[in-house]
Tab-separated table of C-alpha atoms (C1' of nucleotides) in Angstrom:
chain	number	residue	atom	x	y	z
A	19	UNK	CA	9.751	14.912	19.509
A	20	UNK	CA	8.050	11.939	21.122
A	21	UNK	CA	4.633	12.128	22.767
A	22	UNK	CA	6.263	11.996	26.217
A	23	UNK	CA	8.620	14.848	25.346
A	24	UNK	CA	5.721	16.944	24.069
A	25	UNK	CA	3.780	16.325	27.272
A	26	UNK	CA	6.694	17.260	29.518
A	27	UNK	CA	7.410	20.386	27.522
A	28	UNK	CA	3.776	21.449	27.693
A	29	UNK	CA	3.780	20.889	31.461
A	30	UNK	CA	6.962	22.945	31.861
A	31	UNK	CA	5.494	25.690	29.694
A	32	UNK	CA	2.314	25.850	31.790
A	33	UNK	CA	4.314	25.843	35.035
A	34	UNK	CA	6.460	28.691	33.683
A	35	UNK	CA	3.408	30.736	32.726
A	36	UNK	CA	2.652	31.814	36.277
A	37	UNK	CA	5.653	34.128	36.256
A	38	UNK	CA	7.876	31.550	37.954
A	39	UNK	CA	11.480	32.022	36.870
A	40	UNK	CA	12.482	28.421	37.374
A	41	UNK	CA	10.461	25.215	37.442
A	42	UNK	CA	11.568	22.486	39.839
A	43	UNK	CA	11.818	18.750	39.282
A	44	UNK	CA	9.136	18.223	41.912
A	45	UNK	CA	6.785	20.710	40.231
A	46	UNK	CA	7.073	18.788	36.985
A	47	UNK	CA	6.662	15.426	38.736
A	48	UNK	CA	3.451	16.634	40.394
A	49	UNK	CA	2.072	18.048	37.136
A	50	UNK	CA	2.983	14.939	35.138
A	51	UNK	CA	1.981	12.485	37.844
A	52	UNK	CA	5.318	10.714	37.648
A	53	UNK	CA	8.207	10.324	40.092
A	54	UNK	CA	10.984	12.942	40.378
A	55	UNK	CA	13.545	10.352	39.248
A	56	UNK	CA	11.713	9.928	35.941
A	57	UNK	CA	11.544	13.702	35.548
A	58	UNK	CA	15.301	14.074	35.974
A	59	UNK	CA	15.881	11.745	33.025
A	60	UNK	CA	13.519	13.681	30.814
A	61	UNK	CA	14.949	17.060	31.834
A	62	UNK	CA	18.388	15.898	30.789
A	63	UNK	CA	16.987	14.794	27.446
A	64	UNK	CA	15.044	17.997	26.833
A	65	UNK	CA	18.149	19.919	27.916
A	66	UNK	CA	20.252	18.162	25.291
A	67	UNK	CA	17.654	19.047	22.667
A	68	UNK	CA	17.847	22.657	23.874
A	69	UNK	CA	14.135	22.832	24.596
A	70	UNK	CA	14.997	23.848	28.150
A	71	UNK	CA	18.021	25.123	30.054
A	72	UNK	CA	18.746	22.558	32.720
A	73	UNK	CA	21.202	23.023	35.581
A	74	UNK	CA	21.348	20.051	37.910
A	75	UNK	CA	19.645	20.699	41.269
A	76	UNK	CA	18.391	24.125	40.149
A	77	UNK	CA	15.326	23.407	38.048
A	78	UNK	CA	14.706	24.473	34.454
A	79	UNK	CA	13.933	27.449	32.257
A	80	UNK	CA	12.118	26.920	28.973
A	81	UNK	CA	13.984	28.198	25.888
A	82	UNK	CA	12.444	30.155	23.012
A	83	UNK	CA	12.500	27.012	20.883
A	84	UNK	CA	10.898	25.006	23.712
A	85	UNK	CA	8.186	27.612	24.086
A	86	UNK	CA	7.520	27.490	20.347
A	87	UNK	CA	7.127	23.706	20.475
A	88	UNK	CA	4.946	23.820	23.594
A	89	UNK	CA	2.685	26.434	22.015
A	90	UNK	CA	2.248	24.221	18.965
A	91	UNK	CA	1.035	21.440	21.228
A	92	UNK	CA	-1.243	23.837	23.104
A	93	UNK	CA	-2.609	25.076	19.792
A	94	UNK	CA	-3.395	21.553	18.640
A	95	UNK	CA	-4.960	20.617	21.963
A	96	UNK	CA	-7.267	23.627	21.965
A	97	UNK	CA	-8.260	23.313	18.325
A	98	UNK	CA	-9.271	19.694	18.918
A	99	UNK	CA	-11.275	20.780	21.950
A	100	UNK	CA	-13.181	23.234	19.790
A	101	UNK	CA	-13.807	20.485	17.254
A	102	UNK	CA	-15.131	18.107	19.909
A	103	UNK	CA	-17.507	20.693	21.362
A	104	UNK	CA	-18.611	22.542	18.233
A	105	UNK	CA	-18.846	19.621	15.827
A	106	UNK	CA	-19.210	16.439	17.871
A	107	UNK	CA	-21.377	17.915	20.644
A	108	UNK	CA	-19.117	17.035	23.530
A	109	UNK	CA	-19.651	19.086	26.705
A	110	UNK	CA	-16.776	21.485	27.482
A	111	UNK	CA	-15.785	19.454	30.534
A	112	UNK	CA	-15.660	16.135	28.635
A	113	UNK	CA	-13.043	17.047	26.063
A	114	UNK	CA	-9.728	17.222	27.895
A	115	UNK	CA	-8.764	13.536	27.918
A	116	UNK	CA	-9.484	12.968	24.240
A	117	UNK	CA	-7.764	16.208	23.193
A	118	UNK	CA	-4.771	15.066	25.218
A	119	UNK	CA	-4.441	12.177	22.758
A	120	UNK	CA	-5.403	14.033	19.598
A	121	UNK	CA	-2.831	16.788	20.189
A	122	UNK	CA	-0.024	14.348	19.367
A	123	UNK	CA	-1.147	13.514	15.841
A	124	UNK	CA	1.693	14.613	13.571
A	125	UNK	CA	0.376	16.443	10.534
A	126	UNK	CA	0.762	20.170	10.003
A	127	UNK	CA	-1.683	19.961	7.093
A	128	UNK	CA	-4.307	18.385	9.341
A	129	UNK	CA	-4.085	21.219	11.855
A	130	UNK	CA	-4.143	23.845	9.128
A	131	UNK	CA	-7.286	22.311	7.632
A	132	UNK	CA	-8.909	21.782	11.010
A	133	UNK	CA	-8.298	25.412	11.916
A	134	UNK	CA	-9.943	26.561	8.699
A	135	UNK	CA	-12.831	24.124	9.147
A	136	UNK	CA	-13.516	25.482	12.632
A	137	UNK	CA	-13.342	29.017	11.278
A	138	UNK	CA	-10.095	30.043	12.919
A	139	UNK	CA	-11.368	30.056	16.501
A	140	UNK	CA	-9.569	32.347	18.965
A	141	UNK	CA	-10.638	30.519	22.156
A	142	UNK	CA	-11.111	26.941	23.273
A	143	UNK	CA	-14.288	25.828	25.068
A	144	UNK	CA	-12.711	26.655	28.441
A	145	UNK	CA	-12.047	30.234	27.395
A	146	UNK	CA	-8.322	29.805	26.864
A	147	UNK	CA	-6.848	31.523	23.798
A	148	UNK	CA	-5.616	29.457	20.859
A	149	UNK	CA	-2.080	30.334	19.679
A	150	UNK	CA	-1.730	30.938	15.933
A	151	UNK	CA	0.543	28.800	13.771
A	152	UNK	CA	3.550	30.908	14.782
A	153	UNK	CA	2.781	30.482	18.475
A	154	UNK	CA	1.486	34.008	18.888
A	155	UNK	CA	-1.369	34.582	21.313
A	156	UNK	CA	-3.119	37.841	20.634
A	157	UNK	CA	-6.360	37.330	22.533
A	158	UNK	CA	-6.512	38.028	26.248
A	159	UNK	CA	-7.431	34.994	28.320
A	160	UNK	CA	-10.937	34.619	29.608
A	161	UNK	CA	-11.741	33.414	33.072
A	162	UNK	CA	-14.687	31.388	34.297
A	163	UNK	CA	-16.808	33.549	36.596
A	164	UNK	CA	-16.445	31.104	39.494
A	165	UNK	CA	-12.667	31.652	39.440
A	166	UNK	CA	-12.852	35.422	39.997
A	167	UNK	CA	-12.213	36.977	43.396
A	168	UNK	CA	-14.363	39.430	45.337
A	169	UNK	CA	-14.216	43.003	43.950
A	170	UNK	CA	-12.757	41.915	40.614
A	171	UNK	CA	-14.467	43.361	37.548
A	172	UNK	CA	-14.941	42.355	33.968
A	173	UNK	CA	-17.263	41.786	31.067
A	174	UNK	CA	-19.205	38.663	30.168
A	175	UNK	CA	-17.833	37.587	26.794
A	176	UNK	CA	-18.977	34.003	26.266
A	177	UNK	CA	-20.614	30.934	27.727
A	178	UNK	CA	-19.317	27.398	27.836
A	179	UNK	CA	-22.702	25.743	27.862
A	180	UNK	CA	-24.770	26.898	24.934
A	181	UNK	CA	-27.750	24.643	25.530
A	182	UNK	CA	-31.172	26.248	25.100
A	183	UNK	CA	-31.926	25.712	28.781
A	184	UNK	CA	-28.835	27.579	29.926
A	185	UNK	CA	-29.252	30.456	27.488
A	186	UNK	CA	-32.886	30.850	28.525
A	187	UNK	CA	-31.842	30.981	32.171
A	188	UNK	CA	-29.237	33.659	31.429
A	189	UNK	CA	-31.758	35.682	29.501
A	190	UNK	CA	-34.239	35.482	32.359
A	191	UNK	CA	-31.771	36.709	35.000
A	192	UNK	CA	-30.332	39.365	32.708
A	193	UNK	CA	-26.787	38.056	32.363
A	194	UNK	CA	-26.254	38.825	28.681
A	195	UNK	CA	-23.059	38.678	26.638
A	196	UNK	CA	-21.398	42.083	26.932
A	197	UNK	CA	-22.694	42.856	30.431
A	198	UNK	CA	-20.168	44.528	32.767
A	199	UNK	CA	-19.948	42.773	36.096
A	200	UNK	CA	-18.290	42.990	39.504
A	201	UNK	CA	-17.947	40.189	42.047
A	202	UNK	CA	-19.697	41.187	45.289
A	203	UNK	CA	-19.508	37.999	47.299
A	204	UNK	CA	-18.421	34.367	47.116
A	205	UNK	CA	-19.613	31.558	49.357
A	206	UNK	CA	-16.765	29.163	50.058
A	207	UNK	CA	-19.061	26.367	51.156
A	208	UNK	CA	-20.843	25.745	47.854
A	209	UNK	CA	-18.945	28.033	45.484
A	210	UNK	CA	-21.992	30.183	44.781
A	211	UNK	CA	-21.371	33.802	43.869
A	212	UNK	CA	-23.091	37.185	43.910
A	213	UNK	CA	-22.318	39.741	41.230
A	214	UNK	CA	-23.375	43.261	40.301
A	215	UNK	CA	-24.529	43.555	36.697
A	216	UNK	CA	-24.124	46.867	34.864
A	217	UNK	CA	-23.662	48.704	38.162
A	218	UNK	CA	-27.306	48.347	39.021
A	219	UNK	CA	-28.590	44.806	39.339
A	220	UNK	CA	-27.543	42.274	41.998
A	221	UNK	CA	-27.463	38.682	40.798
A	222	UNK	CA	-26.910	35.558	42.845
A	223	UNK	CA	-25.962	32.313	41.123
A	224	UNK	CA	-24.803	28.808	41.922
A	225	UNK	CA	-21.324	27.561	41.122
A	226	UNK	CA	-22.803	25.338	38.389
A	227	UNK	CA	-23.972	28.467	36.594
A	228	UNK	CA	-20.856	30.562	37.270
A	229	UNK	CA	-18.593	27.842	35.875
A	230	UNK	CA	-20.265	28.282	32.504
A	231	UNK	CA	-19.858	32.034	32.196
A	232	UNK	CA	-16.655	33.422	30.711
A	233	UNK	CA	-15.418	36.861	31.716
A	234	UNK	CA	-12.820	39.170	30.214
A	235	UNK	CA	-11.216	40.687	33.274
A	236	UNK	CA	-10.555	44.405	33.551
B	3	UNK	CA	-3.970	-3.149	23.501
B	4	UNK	CA	-0.991	-1.013	22.552
B	5	UNK	CA	-0.725	0.827	19.249
B	6	UNK	CA	1.806	-1.726	18.005
B	7	UNK	CA	-0.486	-4.614	18.912
B	8	UNK	CA	-3.394	-2.962	17.106
B	9	UNK	CA	-1.266	-2.465	14.017
B	10	UNK	CA	-0.041	-6.057	13.941
B	11	UNK	CA	-3.538	-7.386	14.458
B	12	UNK	CA	-4.884	-5.244	11.661
B	13	UNK	CA	-2.119	-6.476	9.364
B	14	UNK	CA	-2.849	-10.111	10.250
B	15	UNK	CA	-6.539	-9.516	9.672
B	16	UNK	CA	-5.918	-8.023	6.215
B	17	UNK	CA	-3.526	-10.843	5.302
B	18	UNK	CA	-6.158	-13.394	6.386
B	19	UNK	CA	-8.854	-11.734	4.280
B	20	UNK	CA	-7.571	-13.148	1.017
B	21	UNK	CA	-8.807	-16.590	1.982
B	22	UNK	CA	-5.385	-17.665	3.275
B	23	UNK	CA	-5.771	-20.219	6.028
B	24	UNK	CA	-2.551	-19.332	7.805
B	25	UNK	CA	-0.440	-16.187	7.776
B	26	UNK	CA	3.330	-16.594	7.982
B	27	UNK	CA	5.855	-14.642	10.018
B	28	UNK	CA	7.431	-13.389	6.810
B	29	UNK	CA	4.065	-12.210	5.468
B	30	UNK	CA	3.540	-10.140	8.570
B	31	UNK	CA	7.095	-8.805	8.518
B	32	UNK	CA	6.659	-7.662	4.910
B	33	UNK	CA	3.306	-6.021	5.656
B	34	UNK	CA	4.563	-4.300	8.816
B	35	UNK	CA	7.950	-3.381	7.371
B	36	UNK	CA	9.759	-4.952	10.294
B	37	UNK	CA	12.108	-7.939	10.652
B	38	UNK	CA	10.795	-11.493	11.135
B	39	UNK	CA	12.501	-11.631	14.555
B	40	UNK	CA	10.385	-8.699	15.755
B	41	UNK	CA	7.275	-10.361	14.385
B	42	UNK	CA	7.936	-13.581	16.290
B	43	UNK	CA	7.965	-11.664	19.592
B	44	UNK	CA	4.690	-9.962	18.792
B	45	UNK	CA	3.026	-13.179	17.633
B	46	UNK	CA	3.864	-14.798	20.944
B	47	UNK	CA	2.343	-11.815	22.760
B	48	UNK	CA	-0.822	-11.735	20.652
B	49	UNK	CA	-1.044	-15.491	21.079
B	50	UNK	CA	-0.978	-15.155	24.871
B	51	UNK	CA	-3.758	-12.580	24.639
B	52	UNK	CA	-5.692	-15.052	22.482
B	53	UNK	CA	-6.049	-12.605	19.616
B	54	UNK	CA	-4.424	-15.196	17.373
B	55	UNK	CA	-3.673	-18.912	17.461
B	56	UNK	CA	0.051	-19.217	17.182
B	57	UNK	CA	1.967	-22.450	16.631
B	58	UNK	CA	5.707	-21.968	16.365
B	59	UNK	CA	6.994	-22.358	12.791
B	60	UNK	CA	3.466	-22.741	11.379
B	61	UNK	CA	2.161	-19.190	11.178
B	62	UNK	CA	-1.004	-17.832	12.739
B	63	UNK	CA	-4.771	-17.879	12.502
B	64	UNK	CA	-6.747	-14.905	13.773
B	65	UNK	CA	-9.322	-15.741	16.482
B	66	UNK	CA	-12.890	-14.401	16.629
B	67	UNK	CA	-11.817	-11.998	19.379
B	68	UNK	CA	-8.817	-10.888	17.319
B	69	UNK	CA	-11.030	-10.310	14.314
B	70	UNK	CA	-13.400	-8.235	16.418
B	71	UNK	CA	-10.531	-6.051	17.650
B	72	UNK	CA	-9.045	-5.699	14.166
B	73	UNK	CA	-12.414	-4.676	12.746
B	74	UNK	CA	-12.730	-1.978	15.413
B	75	UNK	CA	-9.414	-0.553	14.255
B	76	UNK	CA	-10.459	-0.812	10.620
B	77	UNK	CA	-13.725	0.936	11.476
B	78	UNK	CA	-11.918	3.805	13.182
B	79	UNK	CA	-9.411	4.122	10.354
B	80	UNK	CA	-12.101	4.335	7.686
B	81	UNK	CA	-14.318	6.721	9.628
B	82	UNK	CA	-11.374	9.099	10.053
B	83	UNK	CA	-10.671	8.836	6.335
B	84	UNK	CA	-14.231	9.901	5.598
B	85	UNK	CA	-13.829	12.801	8.010
B	86	UNK	CA	-10.608	13.945	6.370
B	87	UNK	CA	-12.084	13.840	2.869
B	88	UNK	CA	-15.647	14.996	3.520
B	89	UNK	CA	-14.977	17.634	6.146
B	90	UNK	CA	-11.352	18.711	5.834
B	91	UNK	CA	-11.117	18.488	2.031
B	92	UNK	CA	-8.239	16.057	1.868
B	93	UNK	CA	-7.911	14.152	-1.416
B	94	UNK	CA	-8.722	10.441	-1.116
B	95	UNK	CA	-5.106	9.485	-1.709
B	96	UNK	CA	-3.745	11.847	0.975
B	97	UNK	CA	-5.571	10.444	3.993
B	98	UNK	CA	-3.980	7.102	4.766
B	99	UNK	CA	-0.990	8.235	6.854
B	100	UNK	CA	-2.984	10.562	9.079
B	101	UNK	CA	-5.793	8.022	9.543
B	102	UNK	CA	-3.124	5.518	10.534
B	103	UNK	CA	-2.398	7.731	13.543
B	104	UNK	CA	-5.964	8.784	14.309
B	105	UNK	CA	-7.228	5.188	14.410
B	106	UNK	CA	-5.381	4.630	17.695
B	107	UNK	CA	-7.163	7.333	19.676
B	108	UNK	CA	-8.899	5.521	22.521
B	109	UNK	CA	-12.433	6.812	23.013
B	110	UNK	CA	-15.522	4.834	22.103
B	111	UNK	CA	-17.631	7.966	22.587
B	112	UNK	CA	-15.483	9.856	20.086
B	113	UNK	CA	-16.030	7.233	17.409
B	114	UNK	CA	-19.748	7.020	18.123
B	115	UNK	CA	-20.080	10.802	17.771
B	116	UNK	CA	-17.847	10.933	14.719
B	117	UNK	CA	-19.924	8.246	13.037
B	118	UNK	CA	-23.121	10.205	13.695
B	119	UNK	CA	-21.498	13.470	12.565
B	120	UNK	CA	-20.465	11.880	9.271
B	121	UNK	CA	-23.972	10.491	8.851
B	122	UNK	CA	-23.156	6.831	9.377
B	123	UNK	CA	-21.141	6.361	6.178
B	124	UNK	CA	-21.003	2.840	4.737
B	125	UNK	CA	-17.831	3.305	2.671
B	126	UNK	CA	-14.499	5.034	3.077
B	127	UNK	CA	-13.090	7.289	0.327
B	128	UNK	CA	-11.322	4.310	-1.284
B	129	UNK	CA	-14.598	2.405	-1.606
B	130	UNK	CA	-13.932	-0.001	1.266
B	131	UNK	CA	-16.878	-0.761	3.534
B	132	UNK	CA	-16.921	0.549	7.124
B	133	UNK	CA	-17.700	-2.114	9.750
B	134	UNK	CA	-20.435	-1.174	12.231
B	135	UNK	CA	-19.745	-0.952	15.960
B	136	UNK	CA	-20.179	-4.711	16.312
B	137	UNK	CA	-17.687	-5.384	13.539
B	138	UNK	CA	-20.334	-6.368	11.031
B	139	UNK	CA	-19.753	-5.488	7.403
B	140	UNK	CA	-22.976	-5.561	5.456
B	141	UNK	CA	-21.981	-3.585	2.369
B	142	UNK	CA	-20.231	-5.327	-0.496
B	143	UNK	CA	-16.791	-3.920	-1.252
B	144	UNK	CA	-16.360	-1.588	-4.149
B	145	UNK	CA	-13.455	-1.773	-6.515
B	146	UNK	CA	-11.706	1.011	-8.377
B	147	UNK	CA	-12.329	0.588	-12.101
B	148	UNK	CA	-8.598	0.406	-12.867
B	149	UNK	CA	-8.342	-2.716	-10.690
B	150	UNK	CA	-10.908	-4.724	-12.678
B	151	UNK	CA	-9.889	-7.384	-15.194
B	152	UNK	CA	-10.956	-7.795	-18.813
B	153	UNK	CA	-14.507	-9.176	-19.188
B	154	UNK	CA	-15.461	-8.377	-15.592
B	155	UNK	CA	-18.787	-6.597	-15.181
B	156	UNK	CA	-20.327	-4.280	-12.637
B	157	UNK	CA	-22.111	-1.070	-11.904
B	158	UNK	CA	-20.645	2.379	-11.278
B	159	UNK	CA	-21.654	3.243	-7.706
B	160	UNK	CA	-19.473	6.173	-6.663
B	161	UNK	CA	-16.499	8.382	-7.451
B	162	UNK	CA	-13.496	9.172	-5.314
B	163	UNK	CA	-12.847	12.574	-6.794
B	164	UNK	CA	-15.946	14.725	-6.585
B	165	UNK	CA	-14.407	17.903	-7.959
B	166	UNK	CA	-16.540	19.843	-10.428
B	167	UNK	CA	-13.995	19.214	-13.178
B	168	UNK	CA	-14.124	15.455	-12.751
B	169	UNK	CA	-17.921	15.273	-12.503
B	170	UNK	CA	-18.242	17.409	-15.622
B	171	UNK	CA	-15.898	15.091	-17.484
B	172	UNK	CA	-17.913	12.027	-16.417
B	173	UNK	CA	-21.135	13.678	-17.499
B	174	UNK	CA	-19.667	14.515	-20.892
B	175	UNK	CA	-18.503	10.965	-21.610
B	176	UNK	CA	-21.689	9.430	-20.217
B	177	UNK	CA	-20.240	7.551	-17.241
B	178	UNK	CA	-23.012	8.244	-14.759
B	179	UNK	CA	-23.558	6.710	-11.304
B	180	UNK	CA	-25.661	3.581	-11.819
B	181	UNK	CA	-24.343	2.775	-15.275
B	182	UNK	CA	-23.709	-0.930	-15.946
B	183	UNK	CA	-20.258	-1.543	-17.380
B	184	UNK	CA	-18.019	-4.272	-18.734
B	185	UNK	CA	-14.248	-4.119	-19.125
B	186	UNK	CA	-13.335	-4.618	-22.789
B	187	UNK	CA	-9.607	-3.955	-22.760
B	188	UNK	CA	-6.757	-2.841	-20.542
B	189	UNK	CA	-3.441	-1.389	-21.674
B	190	UNK	CA	-0.655	-2.615	-19.419
B	191	UNK	CA	1.735	0.099	-20.494
B	192	UNK	CA	-0.160	3.102	-19.139
B	193	UNK	CA	-3.023	1.449	-17.254
B	194	UNK	CA	-5.656	2.961	-19.510
B	195	UNK	CA	-8.873	1.006	-19.952
B	196	UNK	CA	-11.734	0.540	-22.396
B	197	UNK	CA	-15.215	-0.254	-21.125
B	198	UNK	CA	-18.667	-0.899	-22.524
B	199	UNK	CA	-21.337	1.275	-20.923
B	200	UNK	CA	-24.934	0.003	-20.746
B	201	UNK	CA	-24.209	-2.605	-23.424
B	202	UNK	CA	-24.094	-0.006	-26.118
B	203	UNK	CA	-21.420	2.667	-25.738
B	204	UNK	CA	-17.664	2.106	-25.876
B	205	UNK	CA	-15.625	4.359	-23.600
B	206	UNK	CA	-11.876	4.727	-23.408
B	207	UNK	CA	-10.292	6.352	-20.389
B	208	UNK	CA	-6.894	6.949	-18.815
B	209	UNK	CA	-5.780	5.260	-15.608
B	210	UNK	CA	-6.069	8.618	-13.799
B	211	UNK	CA	-9.784	8.620	-14.561
B	212	UNK	CA	-10.386	4.910	-13.901
B	213	UNK	CA	-8.750	5.153	-10.448
B	214	UNK	CA	-11.470	7.563	-9.411
B	215	UNK	CA	-14.451	5.444	-10.447
B	216	UNK	CA	-15.841	2.901	-7.990
B	217	UNK	CA	-17.604	-0.185	-9.254
B	218	UNK	CA	-19.794	-2.739	-7.523
B	219	UNK	CA	-18.773	-5.983	-9.193
B	220	UNK	CA	-21.333	-8.474	-10.445
C	12	DA	C1'	16.551	-40.284	2.439
C	13	DT	C1'	19.593	-36.845	2.698
C	14	DA	C1'	21.345	-32.426	1.661
C	15	DT	C1'	20.394	-27.822	0.593
C	16	DT	C1'	17.726	-23.783	1.040
C	17	DA	C1'	14.364	-20.983	3.110
C	18	DT	C1'	11.919	-19.730	7.059
C	19	DT	C1'	11.481	-18.993	11.735
C	20	DT	C1'	13.021	-18.613	16.354
C	21	DT	C1'	16.286	-17.572	20.021
C	22	DA	C1'	19.753	-14.923	22.258
C	23	DG	C1'	21.528	-10.830	23.208
C	24	DA	C1'	21.622	-5.788	21.955
C	25	DT	C1'	19.493	-0.853	21.823
C	26	DA	C1'	16.222	3.038	22.839
C	27	DT	C1'	12.242	5.015	25.342
C	28	DA	C1'	9.931	5.775	29.542
C	29	DG	C1'	8.833	4.448	33.623
C	30	DC	C1'	9.944	2.657	38.655
C	31	DT	C1'	12.446	2.042	43.665
C	32	DA	C1'	16.119	2.617	46.773
C	33	DA	C1'	20.270	4.742	47.895
C	34	DA	C1'	23.319	8.594	47.475
C	35	DT	C1'	24.058	13.320	46.852
C	36	DT	C1'	23.171	18.240	47.045
C	37	DA	C1'	20.604	22.263	48.628
C	38	DT	C1'	17.877	24.482	52.054
C	39	DT	C1'	16.230	25.340	56.521
C	40	DT	C1'	16.417	25.094	61.420
C	41	DT	C1'	18.619	25.253	65.647
D	10	DA	C1'	28.179	26.499	61.651
D	11	DA	C1'	26.481	22.168	62.161
D	12	DA	C1'	22.547	19.220	62.005
D	13	DA	C1'	18.277	18.000	60.201
D	14	DT	C1'	15.190	17.981	56.442
D	15	DA	C1'	13.791	18.381	51.809
D	16	DA	C1'	14.783	18.063	47.027
D	17	DT	C1'	17.212	16.003	43.447
D	18	DT	C1'	20.073	12.779	41.157
D	19	DT	C1'	22.172	8.273	40.310
D	20	DA	C1'	22.220	3.374	39.878
D	21	DG	C1'	19.998	-0.400	38.690
D	22	DC	C1'	15.721	-2.620	37.378
D	23	DT	C1'	11.163	-3.428	34.311
D	24	DA	C1'	8.384	-3.386	30.061
D	25	DT	C1'	7.647	-2.343	25.144
D	26	DA	C1'	9.256	-2.609	20.636
D	27	DT	C1'	12.746	-2.738	17.760
D	28	DC	C1'	17.296	-4.770	15.754
D	29	DT	C1'	21.349	-8.297	14.232
D	30	DA	C1'	23.538	-12.649	14.228
D	31	DA	C1'	23.354	-17.348	15.212
D	32	DA	C1'	20.720	-21.521	15.892
D	33	DA	C1'	16.857	-24.387	14.989
D	34	DT	C1'	13.235	-26.131	12.195
D	35	DA	C1'	10.553	-26.872	7.956
D	36	DA	C1'	10.259	-27.258	3.039
D	37	DT	C1'	12.354	-28.461	-1.244
D	38	DA	C1'	15.503	-30.585	-4.363
D	39	DT	C1'	18.493	-34.100	-5.578
DNA sequence: ATATTATTTTAGATATAGCTAAATTATTTT
DNA sequence: AAAATAATTTAGCTATATCTAAAATAATAT
């Protein structure tokens, strides 16, 4: 698998995730920021390698083997993100580009060792679960608070920004890890949000804050 | 700079190191494990970018700019090697291939952070000095004991294998860090070596041991 | 000084991954 | 059901990086 093939397969996997049966050439072109004509070529190639089922003019389905490969790439990407944030002090929103390169390093041993070194993390810094070496994802995905809709409920499970300043702020307003929350209101204009904490306390926060709070939805 | 260009430039830099005025097409082809015809194309390209001075049929000289670029790649390669050995517990002779891939990741911030995280190391696990971010190499290169010639002298400055077993062995035979040594004899057949430690103690060791001892030559 | 040998370059392929423009197929509208 | 529109594919081109075989040049030997 070349780097380009890995990237296409990952894109197709992500586009398939949202329950869509079939992914179109245009979908892939948009996601990959290339032209549909280039996508067609790659789909044929990935089809021949049986990573996807490709029927001309009718889009693609990812195969089990393709999914396995894509999940390996996702795993590597997310592990590197954890490394960059936990060890090299990158901010969670600075890591994507670099991880996009690092994920293509070919060395199973490296990933095995990295995983151990990071203490077998289950989530990346954005709250997305890290597949295990077999491609299994046990953990439920976490969602940034700013992405929840009105009336949705959940439990605060982690923060993306673990700076002293942010943790102090959270402590002050009573938004602790483990708190059960419900979205009361969202302001479209600035993305600020109002939530109910533990069924008793109303809390209003800016988008900047909400972005950094991870919720397990229920 | 593409990955291929970086690799060629690094090869030309290393081939220039040994005091050779001009590096030939064949030299580069051997080093890069490609055919001379492929090398010619790349030399023309690197010449146009003024990384090397290229005169057809007369080999190349690396320019100051080319040297600067090559040293950046060398720096990245060696920093990653330190990471792999110090943090991920790779053995010093297992890291080259992976570092060869990692060195091409494009992110100055990543390298800056990695350097800090590793505590600004001055040597890679093979004893080679790590250039600073400006390409300056202050430290003198270290040489593995098995690579020294008869009558050469120096001082033990580090070990490549820092396992308990190896350190215990060194302690037992009296080959401590800082010891002044002189090579008395080398056996071609098995690479074993006999040295004089601190002008008083004779010490015979196998090649496997000598490989793991780094000496600052004097 | 010329012929032989070795080295290097050129010319013409191949494979990957992208592009544009034109042609084809599918979908939607009337 | 035909026409219009949208999506997709094909054909042909570009750039990178490789190759082989043939031609050109440099170095060496006679």
